[in-house]
Amino acid sequence: MTQVGPPQFDPIPIGEIAKPPFVKLPDPSTMFARRSQRLRSLADKHELRAYLTFVSDLSNVQHRVQSKLPLPEPSSAAETARSREFNMPPLDRSRFTRDPAFDALWQGLLAMAGHIAMPDSARLALDAVKTSDPAAQAAMIAAVLDGTIPAATPAEHAFVAAVAQVHFCRLAAQLDAETLRPVGDGVCPVCGSAPVCSLVVGWSGAENTRFCACSLCGTLWNYPRIKCARCGSNDTIAYQEIAAGSAAAAVKAETCGSCGHYVKILHQHANRSLDPVADDIATLALDLLLRESEFRRGGVNPFLLGY
Ligand SMILES: [Zn+2]
Ligand SMILES: [Zn+2]
């Protein structure tokens, strides 16, 4: 038997030791296309097959609509400097104003969505959004941006959220990741929104570190393991899953006894195709399980309203 000594590594110069980046900005040219593919593969043999296929088609529209759009107006240097001075995210949702790029996106996405197969109730909702007046549109956009979507009209707001996600993703992609800083626990450092869920990643140089995924702009931000992605407490964190060893076990619910919420955690290092929005929807059974507990859902997903 051959004796094998300890593995030899090249010395790593101090200062070059790999560490996870604080943020990974979204790439609008791939994010929605990958999500659409993931949803389509999840739909196969899934009890939510029709719905997953619909969201896959809508994600595909989010991807394709961008090809003919002008770029959204970026924040001015003065606004960016000001938000940094006050420890605020650079994309201020509360001061959102429509620009020509947003209007073109709104028109284009809603028109393309009309070609997707969907139930009559969803088509009625799409038509209601298309024919709404500017004041009603502004109210729906505001509800999506500040996370106060009324429970009575989830389908209308899902279409509006599809528009808002593309717009904010394209704005986020224009930022310089090096200038971004944490702005608070459970808050996207780019746009201030809540996470949809978190991911343990397998990226080279960042293996087994965790990132929260923004529910609006798609930014991923580095976040400690075993810490509530909603309130930041690490006192009473526990994990729940549906069936250990099954494919669904790659997604767990991280429960927090301090704030009483749970946010899903995706073990993406084990399966790179896991997508925060797609796999959140496909693991609705985990939400139904948690519904029987004292914990409430903490992740935000405009396509999982009224579950
Ligand atoms: Zn964000
Ligand atoms: Zn918490």
PDB file of C-alpha atoms and ligand atoms in Angstrom, residues 228-233 237 256-261, ligand 2:
ATOM      1  CA  CYS A 228     -33.182  34.553  10.135  1.00  0.00           C
ATOM      2  CA  ALA A 229     -33.397  36.079   6.630  1.00  0.00           C
ATOM      3  CA  ARG A 230     -36.348  38.122   7.840  1.00  0.00           C
ATOM      4  CA  CYS A 231     -35.342  39.647  11.197  1.00  0.00           C
ATOM      5  CA  GLY A 232     -31.658  38.777  11.570  1.00  0.00           C
ATOM      6  CA  SER A 233     -32.023  36.823  14.845  1.00  0.00           C
ATOM      7  CA  ILE A 237     -33.368  28.847  14.205  1.00  0.00           C
ATOM      8  CA  CYS A 256     -37.225  31.668  13.449  1.00  0.00           C
ATOM      9  CA  GLY A 257     -38.645  31.581  16.961  1.00  0.00           C
ATOM     10  CA  SER A 258     -37.892  35.287  17.448  1.00  0.00           C
ATOM     11  CA  CYS A 259     -40.108  36.772  14.720  1.00  0.00           C
ATOM     12  CA  GLY A 260     -42.271  33.700  14.057  1.00  0.00           C
ATOM     13  CA  HIS A 261     -41.527  33.584  10.323  1.00  0.00           C
TER      14      HIS A 261
HETATM   15 ZN    ZN B   2     -36.811  36.080  12.430  1.00  0.00          ZN
END
